[in-house]
Amino acid sequence: KLFNTRSMYRDLKDMGNSLWERFHGKRDGTLWYLRECLRALREGWEHPILKAFEEALDALYEEAKRHSS
């Protein structure tokens, strides 16, 4: 999920909102899914990769906000 989130961030910067057409859940569903993945992984598991995933997801959310106007 970390690699995919980082790739999506780069692609969003390059492609803009057309990125979301790749995903069945489009923008909102895809962001929700990734946030829920992070939440589920945190339940009963601690690992530094979760912090990296959270940071990548936060960056993706911020970039998505920039493209929503």
PDB file of N, CA and C in Angstrom:
ATOM      1  N   LYS A   1       0.819  -1.198   0.000  1.00  0.00           N
ATOM      2  CA  LYS A   1       0.000   0.000   0.000  1.00  0.00           C
ATOM      3  C   LYS A   1       0.862   1.261   0.000  1.00  0.00           C
ATOM      4  N   LEU A   2       1.994   1.202   0.679  1.00  0.00           N
ATOM      5  CA  LEU A   2       2.890   2.359   0.723  1.00  0.00           C
ATOM      6  C   LEU A   2       3.406   2.695  -0.677  1.00  0.00           C
ATOM      7  N   PHE A   3       3.890   1.706  -1.391  1.00  0.00           N
ATOM      8  CA  PHE A   3       4.399   1.940  -2.736  1.00  0.00           C
ATOM      9  C   PHE A   3       3.299   2.501  -3.642  1.00  0.00           C
ATOM     10  N   ASN A   4       2.097   1.895  -3.559  1.00  0.00           N
ATOM     11  CA  ASN A   4       0.990   2.358  -4.396  1.00  0.00           C
ATOM     12  C   ASN A   4       0.603   3.796  -4.077  1.00  0.00           C
ATOM     13  N   THR A   5       0.577   4.129  -2.802  1.00  0.00           N
ATOM     14  CA  THR A   5       0.208   5.486  -2.399  1.00  0.00           C
ATOM     15  C   THR A   5       1.229   6.492  -2.906  1.00  0.00           C
ATOM     16  N   ARG A   6       2.489   6.152  -2.794  1.00  0.00           N
ATOM     17  CA  ARG A   6       3.534   7.053  -3.311  1.00  0.00           C
ATOM     18  C   ARG A   6       3.436   7.194  -4.828  1.00  0.00           C
ATOM     19  N   SER A   7       3.145   6.101  -5.508  1.00  0.00           N
ATOM     20  CA  SER A   7       2.993   6.152  -6.969  1.00  0.00           C
ATOM     21  C   SER A   7       1.794   7.004  -7.360  1.00  0.00           C
ATOM     22  N   MET A   8       0.699   6.861  -6.623  1.00  0.00           N
ATOM     23  CA  MET A   8      -0.493   7.649  -6.905  1.00  0.00           C
ATOM     24  C   MET A   8      -0.218   9.136  -6.698  1.00  0.00           C
ATOM     25  N   TYR A   9       0.532   9.468  -5.676  1.00  0.00           N
ATOM     26  CA  TYR A   9       0.896  10.866  -5.423  1.00  0.00           C
ATOM     27  C   TYR A   9       1.659  11.443  -6.618  1.00  0.00           C
ATOM     28  N   ARG A  10       2.668  10.708  -7.076  1.00  0.00           N
ATOM     29  CA  ARG A  10       3.452  11.169  -8.235  1.00  0.00           C
ATOM     30  C   ARG A  10       2.578  11.286  -9.475  1.00  0.00           C
ATOM     31  N   ASP A  11       1.740  10.292  -9.696  1.00  0.00           N
ATOM     32  CA  ASP A  11       0.867  10.319 -10.868  1.00  0.00           C
ATOM     33  C   ASP A  11      -0.150  11.453 -10.794  1.00  0.00           C
ATOM     34  N   LEU A  12      -0.665  11.728  -9.616  1.00  0.00           N
ATOM     35  CA  LEU A  12      -1.616  12.832  -9.463  1.00  0.00           C
ATOM     36  C   LEU A  12      -0.952  14.156  -9.805  1.00  0.00           C
ATOM     37  N   LYS A  13       0.299  14.320  -9.386  1.00  0.00           N
ATOM     38  CA  LYS A  13       1.026  15.549  -9.720  1.00  0.00           C
ATOM     39  C   LYS A  13       1.228  15.662 -11.227  1.00  0.00           C
ATOM     40  N   ASP A  14       1.490  14.537 -11.879  1.00  0.00           N
ATOM     41  CA  ASP A  14       1.750  14.529 -13.325  1.00  0.00           C
ATOM     42  C   ASP A  14       0.474  14.579 -14.169  1.00  0.00           C
ATOM     43  N   MET A  15      -0.530  13.814 -13.759  1.00  0.00           N
ATOM     44  CA  MET A  15      -1.724  13.611 -14.586  1.00  0.00           C
ATOM     45  C   MET A  15      -2.924  14.440 -14.163  1.00  0.00           C
ATOM     46  N   GLY A  16      -2.911  14.912 -12.953  1.00  0.00           N
ATOM     47  CA  GLY A  16      -4.079  15.604 -12.428  1.00  0.00           C
ATOM     48  C   GLY A  16      -5.192  14.612 -12.122  1.00  0.00           C
ATOM     49  N   ASN A  17      -6.414  15.114 -12.120  1.00  0.00           N
ATOM     50  CA  ASN A  17      -7.568  14.313 -11.720  1.00  0.00           C
ATOM     51  C   ASN A  17      -7.873  13.131 -12.626  1.00  0.00           C
ATOM     52  N   SER A  18      -7.278  13.074 -13.789  1.00  0.00           N
ATOM     53  CA  SER A  18      -7.505  11.898 -14.637  1.00  0.00           C
ATOM     54  C   SER A  18      -6.982  10.620 -13.971  1.00  0.00           C
ATOM     55  N   LEU A  19      -6.105  10.760 -13.004  1.00  0.00           N
ATOM     56  CA  LEU A  19      -5.615   9.602 -12.244  1.00  0.00           C
ATOM     57  C   LEU A  19      -6.771   8.793 -11.680  1.00  0.00           C
ATOM     58  N   TRP A  20      -7.766   9.473 -11.152  1.00  0.00           N
ATOM     59  CA  TRP A  20      -8.851   8.786 -10.445  1.00  0.00           C
ATOM     60  C   TRP A  20      -9.695   7.901 -11.347  1.00  0.00           C
ATOM     61  N   GLU A  21      -9.619   8.101 -12.648  1.00  0.00           N
ATOM     62  CA  GLU A  21     -10.376   7.269 -13.569  1.00  0.00           C
ATOM     63  C   GLU A  21      -9.887   5.816 -13.571  1.00  0.00           C
ATOM     64  N   ARG A  22      -8.686   5.597 -13.099  1.00  0.00           N
ATOM     65  CA  ARG A  22      -8.124   4.243 -13.037  1.00  0.00           C
ATOM     66  C   ARG A  22      -8.795   3.381 -11.972  1.00  0.00           C
ATOM     67  N   PHE A  23      -9.444   4.023 -11.025  1.00  0.00           N
ATOM     68  CA  PHE A  23      -9.920   3.326  -9.838  1.00  0.00           C
ATOM     69  C   PHE A  23     -11.442   3.265  -9.794  1.00  0.00           C
ATOM     70  N   HIS A  24     -11.945   2.104  -9.456  1.00  0.00           N
ATOM     71  CA  HIS A  24     -13.387   1.909  -9.373  1.00  0.00           C
ATOM     72  C   HIS A  24     -14.015   2.898  -8.389  1.00  0.00           C
ATOM     73  N   GLY A  25     -13.348   3.173  -7.296  1.00  0.00           N
ATOM     74  CA  GLY A  25     -13.870   4.086  -6.287  1.00  0.00           C
ATOM     75  C   GLY A  25     -13.646   5.549  -6.588  1.00  0.00           C
ATOM     76  N   LYS A  26     -13.040   5.828  -7.742  1.00  0.00           N
ATOM     77  CA  LYS A  26     -12.701   7.212  -8.118  1.00  0.00           C
ATOM     78  C   LYS A  26     -11.912   7.874  -6.983  1.00  0.00           C
ATOM     79  N   ARG A  27     -11.991   9.175  -6.856  1.00  0.00           N
ATOM     80  CA  ARG A  27     -11.181   9.899  -5.874  1.00  0.00           C
ATOM     81  C   ARG A  27     -11.574   9.571  -4.437  1.00  0.00           C
ATOM     82  N   ASP A  28     -12.821   9.837  -4.100  1.00  0.00           N
ATOM     83  CA  ASP A  28     -13.245   9.714  -2.713  1.00  0.00           C
ATOM     84  C   ASP A  28     -13.181   8.276  -2.212  1.00  0.00           C
ATOM     85  N   GLY A  29     -13.625   7.352  -3.024  1.00  0.00           N
ATOM     86  CA  GLY A  29     -13.596   5.955  -2.615  1.00  0.00           C
ATOM     87  C   GLY A  29     -12.190   5.419  -2.448  1.00  0.00           C
ATOM     88  N   THR A  30     -11.307   5.829  -3.322  1.00  0.00           N
ATOM     89  CA  THR A  30      -9.919   5.370  -3.243  1.00  0.00           C
ATOM     90  C   THR A  30      -9.229   5.938  -2.018  1.00  0.00           C
ATOM     91  N   LEU A  31      -9.425   7.216  -1.752  1.00  0.00           N
ATOM     92  CA  LEU A  31      -8.821   7.823  -0.553  1.00  0.00           C
ATOM     93  C   LEU A  31      -9.390   7.192   0.716  1.00  0.00           C
ATOM     94  N   TRP A  32     -10.694   6.946   0.722  1.00  0.00           N
ATOM     95  CA  TRP A  32     -11.314   6.289   1.874  1.00  0.00           C
ATOM     96  C   TRP A  32     -10.701   4.902   2.087  1.00  0.00           C
ATOM     97  N   TYR A  33     -10.580   4.140   1.011  1.00  0.00           N
ATOM     98  CA  TYR A  33     -10.031   2.789   1.094  1.00  0.00           C
ATOM     99  C   TYR A  33      -8.620   2.802   1.682  1.00  0.00           C
ATOM    100  N   LEU A  34      -7.786   3.689   1.203  1.00  0.00           N
ATOM    101  CA  LEU A  34      -6.414   3.754   1.705  1.00  0.00           C
ATOM    102  C   LEU A  34      -6.379   4.148   3.176  1.00  0.00           C
ATOM    103  N   ARG A  35      -7.228   5.087   3.586  1.00  0.00           N
ATOM    104  CA  ARG A  35      -7.294   5.499   4.991  1.00  0.00           C
ATOM    105  C   ARG A  35      -7.748   4.331   5.860  1.00  0.00           C
ATOM    106  N   GLU A  36      -8.718   3.562   5.363  1.00  0.00           N
ATOM    107  CA  GLU A  36      -9.194   2.399   6.109  1.00  0.00           C
ATOM    108  C   GLU A  36      -8.130   1.300   6.185  1.00  0.00           C
ATOM    109  N   CYS A  37      -7.344   1.153   5.143  1.00  0.00           N
ATOM    110  CA  CYS A  37      -6.232   0.195   5.187  1.00  0.00           C
ATOM    111  C   CYS A  37      -5.253   0.571   6.291  1.00  0.00           C
ATOM    112  N   LEU A  38      -4.917   1.848   6.361  1.00  0.00           N
ATOM    113  CA  LEU A  38      -4.005   2.316   7.404  1.00  0.00           C
ATOM    114  C   LEU A  38      -4.608   2.059   8.782  1.00  0.00           C
ATOM    115  N   ARG A  39      -5.877   2.390   8.958  1.00  0.00           N
ATOM    116  CA  ARG A  39      -6.538   2.176  10.250  1.00  0.00           C
ATOM    117  C   ARG A  39      -6.497   0.696  10.634  1.00  0.00           C
ATOM    118  N   ALA A  40      -6.812  -0.173   9.689  1.00  0.00           N
ATOM    119  CA  ALA A  40      -6.828  -1.613   9.968  1.00  0.00           C
ATOM    120  C   ALA A  40      -5.434  -2.140  10.305  1.00  0.00           C
ATOM    121  N   LEU A  41      -4.434  -1.660   9.593  1.00  0.00           N
ATOM    122  CA  LEU A  41      -3.071  -2.110   9.867  1.00  0.00           C
ATOM    123  C   LEU A  41      -2.600  -1.686  11.253  1.00  0.00           C
ATOM    124  N   ARG A  42      -3.061  -0.556  11.717  1.00  0.00           N
ATOM    125  CA  ARG A  42      -2.658  -0.060  13.035  1.00  0.00           C
ATOM    126  C   ARG A  42      -3.272  -0.846  14.185  1.00  0.00           C
ATOM    127  N   GLU A  43      -4.358  -1.539  13.921  1.00  0.00           N
ATOM    128  CA  GLU A  43      -5.006  -2.307  14.978  1.00  0.00           C
ATOM    129  C   GLU A  43      -4.149  -3.517  15.342  1.00  0.00           C
ATOM    130  N   GLY A  44      -3.512  -3.431  16.475  1.00  0.00           N
ATOM    131  CA  GLY A  44      -2.721  -4.549  16.968  1.00  0.00           C
ATOM    132  C   GLY A  44      -1.350  -4.704  16.339  1.00  0.00           C
ATOM    133  N   TRP A  45      -0.891  -3.692  15.618  1.00  0.00           N
ATOM    134  CA  TRP A  45       0.426  -3.815  14.970  1.00  0.00           C
ATOM    135  C   TRP A  45       1.135  -2.481  15.014  1.00  0.00           C
ATOM    136  N   GLU A  46       2.360  -2.500  15.461  1.00  0.00           N
ATOM    137  CA  GLU A  46       3.180  -1.291  15.447  1.00  0.00           C
ATOM    138  C   GLU A  46       4.408  -1.568  14.592  1.00  0.00           C
ATOM    139  N   HIS A  47       4.647  -0.668  13.661  1.00  0.00           N
ATOM    140  CA  HIS A  47       5.821  -0.815  12.788  1.00  0.00           C
ATOM    141  C   HIS A  47       6.117   0.550  12.184  1.00  0.00           C
ATOM    142  N   PRO A  48       7.399   0.896  12.015  1.00  0.00           N
ATOM    143  CA  PRO A  48       7.754   2.200  11.429  1.00  0.00           C
ATOM    144  C   PRO A  48       7.182   2.422  10.037  1.00  0.00           C
ATOM    145  N   ILE A  49       6.903   1.360   9.299  1.00  0.00           N
ATOM    146  CA  ILE A  49       6.361   1.536   7.951  1.00  0.00           C
ATOM    147  C   ILE A  49       4.980   2.187   7.986  1.00  0.00           C
ATOM    148  N   LEU A  50       4.270   2.024   9.097  1.00  0.00           N
ATOM    149  CA  LEU A  50       2.950   2.652   9.211  1.00  0.00           C
ATOM    150  C   LEU A  50       3.065   4.175   9.225  1.00  0.00           C
ATOM    151  N   LYS A  51       4.109   4.691   9.839  1.00  0.00           N
ATOM    152  CA  LYS A  51       4.339   6.139   9.833  1.00  0.00           C
ATOM    153  C   LYS A  51       4.622   6.603   8.405  1.00  0.00           C
ATOM    154  N   ALA A  52       5.413   5.853   7.669  1.00  0.00           N
ATOM    155  CA  ALA A  52       5.718   6.199   6.276  1.00  0.00           C
ATOM    156  C   ALA A  52       4.446   6.155   5.429  1.00  0.00           C
ATOM    157  N   PHE A  53       3.597   5.166   5.668  1.00  0.00           N
ATOM    158  CA  PHE A  53       2.333   5.058   4.940  1.00  0.00           C
ATOM    159  C   PHE A  53       1.436   6.249   5.272  1.00  0.00           C
ATOM    160  N   GLU A  54       1.370   6.607   6.552  1.00  0.00           N
ATOM    161  CA  GLU A  54       0.561   7.760   6.957  1.00  0.00           C
ATOM    162  C   GLU A  54       1.051   9.051   6.295  1.00  0.00           C
ATOM    163  N   GLU A  55       2.345   9.266   6.268  1.00  0.00           N
ATOM    164  CA  GLU A  55       2.911  10.460   5.644  1.00  0.00           C
ATOM    165  C   GLU A  55       2.619  10.494   4.145  1.00  0.00           C
ATOM    166  N   ALA A  56       2.762   9.352   3.486  1.00  0.00           N
ATOM    167  CA  ALA A  56       2.470   9.284   2.049  1.00  0.00           C
ATOM    168  C   ALA A  56       0.989   9.543   1.789  1.00  0.00           C
ATOM    169  N   LEU A  57       0.143   9.003   2.636  1.00  0.00           N
ATOM    170  CA  LEU A  57      -1.297   9.194   2.473  1.00  0.00           C
ATOM    171  C   LEU A  57      -1.686  10.648   2.738  1.00  0.00           C
ATOM    172  N   ASP A  58      -1.088  11.254   3.746  1.00  0.00           N
ATOM    173  CA  ASP A  58      -1.345  12.676   4.013  1.00  0.00           C
ATOM    174  C   ASP A  58      -0.937  13.534   2.820  1.00  0.00           C
ATOM    175  N   ALA A  59       0.210  13.220   2.229  1.00  0.00           N
ATOM    176  CA  ALA A  59       0.668  13.965   1.049  1.00  0.00           C
ATOM    177  C   ALA A  59      -0.301  13.778  -0.116  1.00  0.00           C
ATOM    178  N   LEU A  60      -0.800  12.557  -0.294  1.00  0.00           N
ATOM    179  CA  LEU A  60      -1.767  12.293  -1.362  1.00  0.00           C
ATOM    180  C   LEU A  60      -3.048  13.084  -1.123  1.00  0.00           C
ATOM    181  N   TYR A  61      -3.534  13.112   0.113  1.00  0.00           N
ATOM    182  CA  TYR A  61      -4.739  13.898   0.441  1.00  0.00           C
ATOM    183  C   TYR A  61      -4.519  15.370   0.120  1.00  0.00           C
ATOM    184  N   GLU A  62      -3.381  15.906   0.492  1.00  0.00           N
ATOM    185  CA  GLU A  62      -3.093  17.321   0.241  1.00  0.00           C
ATOM    186  C   GLU A  62      -3.043  17.613  -1.243  1.00  0.00           C
ATOM    187  N   GLU A  63      -2.405  16.743  -1.993  1.00  0.00           N
ATOM    188  CA  GLU A  63      -2.335  16.928  -3.447  1.00  0.00           C
ATOM    189  C   GLU A  63      -3.730  16.813  -4.062  1.00  0.00           C
ATOM    190  N   ALA A  64      -4.538  15.902  -3.566  1.00  0.00           N
ATOM    191  CA  ALA A  64      -5.908  15.749  -4.064  1.00  0.00           C
ATOM    192  C   ALA A  64      -6.704  17.022  -3.789  1.00  0.00           C
ATOM    193  N   LYS A  65      -6.494  17.637  -2.643  1.00  0.00           N
ATOM    194  CA  LYS A  65      -7.172  18.899  -2.334  1.00  0.00           C
ATOM    195  C   LYS A  65      -6.782  19.984  -3.330  1.00  0.00           C
ATOM    196  N   ARG A  66      -5.498  20.037  -3.675  1.00  0.00           N
ATOM    197  CA  ARG A  66      -5.020  21.034  -4.626  1.00  0.00           C
ATOM    198  C   ARG A  66      -5.687  20.875  -5.997  1.00  0.00           C
ATOM    199  N   HIS A  67      -5.997  19.637  -6.336  1.00  0.00           N
ATOM    200  CA  HIS A  67      -6.603  19.372  -7.637  1.00  0.00           C
ATOM    201  C   HIS A  67      -8.130  19.411  -7.612  1.00  0.00           C
ATOM    202  N   SER A  68      -8.704  19.640  -6.450  1.00  0.00           N
ATOM    203  CA  SER A  68     -10.169  19.615  -6.371  1.00  0.00           C
ATOM    204  C   SER A  68     -10.794  20.962  -6.682  1.00  0.00           C
ATOM    205  N   SER A  69     -10.000  22.028  -6.768  1.00  0.00           N
ATOM    206  CA  SER A  69     -10.584  23.346  -7.053  1.00  0.00           C
ATOM    207  C   SER A  69     -10.680  23.594  -8.538  1.00  0.00           C
TER     208      SER A  69
END
